[in-house]
Coordinates of C-alpha atoms in Angstrom, one line a residue:
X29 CA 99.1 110.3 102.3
X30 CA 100.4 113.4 104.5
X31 CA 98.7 111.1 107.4
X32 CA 100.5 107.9 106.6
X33 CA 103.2 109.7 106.7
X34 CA 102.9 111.3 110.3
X35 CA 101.3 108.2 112.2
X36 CA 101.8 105.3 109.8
X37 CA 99.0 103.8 109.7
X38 CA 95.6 105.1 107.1
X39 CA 93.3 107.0 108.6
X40 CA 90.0 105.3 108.0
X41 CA 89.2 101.3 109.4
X42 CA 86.8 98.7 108.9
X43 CA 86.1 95.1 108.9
X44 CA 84.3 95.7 105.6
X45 CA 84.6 97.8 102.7
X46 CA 80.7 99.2 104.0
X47 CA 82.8 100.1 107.2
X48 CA 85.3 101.6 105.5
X49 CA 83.5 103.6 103.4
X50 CA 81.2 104.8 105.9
X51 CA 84.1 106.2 107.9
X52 CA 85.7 108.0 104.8
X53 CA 82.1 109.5 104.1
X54 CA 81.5 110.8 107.7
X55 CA 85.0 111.3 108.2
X56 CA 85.8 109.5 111.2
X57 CA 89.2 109.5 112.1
X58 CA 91.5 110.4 115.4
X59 CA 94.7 111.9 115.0
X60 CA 97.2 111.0 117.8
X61 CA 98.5 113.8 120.5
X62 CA 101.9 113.5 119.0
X63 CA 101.1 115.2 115.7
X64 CA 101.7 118.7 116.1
X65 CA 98.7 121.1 116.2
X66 CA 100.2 122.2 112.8
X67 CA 99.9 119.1 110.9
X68 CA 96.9 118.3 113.1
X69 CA 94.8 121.3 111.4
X70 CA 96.3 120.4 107.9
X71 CA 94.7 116.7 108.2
X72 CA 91.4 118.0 109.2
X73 CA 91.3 120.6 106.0
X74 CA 92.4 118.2 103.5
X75 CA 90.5 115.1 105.0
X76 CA 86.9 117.6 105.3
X77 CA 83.9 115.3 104.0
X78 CA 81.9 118.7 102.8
X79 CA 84.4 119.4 99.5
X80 CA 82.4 123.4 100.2
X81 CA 84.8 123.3 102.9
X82 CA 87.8 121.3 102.0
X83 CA 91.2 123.5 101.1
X84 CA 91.9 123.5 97.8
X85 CA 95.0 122.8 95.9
X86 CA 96.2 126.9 95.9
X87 CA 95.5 127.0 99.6
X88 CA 97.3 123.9 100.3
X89 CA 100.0 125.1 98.1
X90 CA 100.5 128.2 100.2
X91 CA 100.5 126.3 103.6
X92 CA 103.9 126.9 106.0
X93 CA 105.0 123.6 104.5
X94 CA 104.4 124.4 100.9
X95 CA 104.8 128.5 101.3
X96 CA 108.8 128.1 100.1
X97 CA 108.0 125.5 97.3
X98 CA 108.5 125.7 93.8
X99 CA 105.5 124.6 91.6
X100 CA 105.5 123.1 88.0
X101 CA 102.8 125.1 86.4
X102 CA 99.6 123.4 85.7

């Protein structure tokens, strides 16, 4: 979602839902120059194929963007 947002398009094409789901499991995306390094390093954590590395949902929630933000508890 966070990369809809930025560039407005999904991350992940393909002519065919094997296509598509090939580049979700290897993670093949580009991210244009005009996101900021910020958001660029965001995308990579939360888009990570290998969940071992992926950032959770604490570390996301203490990102600059979320430091400030005010959680329901959960």
């Amino acid at each position: 979602l966070l990369y809809f947002m930025l560039v407005g398009v999904t991350p992940f094409k393909g002519e065919t839902v094997q296509e598509l789901k090939k580049c979700i499991l290897d993670g093949a995306y580009s991210i244009p120059e005009y996101v900021s390094a910020y958001a660029q390093s965001l995308i990579r954590k939360t888009l990570e194929p290998d969940i071992s590395q992926r950032i959770s949902i604490l570390e996301l929630k203490k990102m600059l963007w979320l430091r400030d933000t005010k959680f329901t508890d959960s």
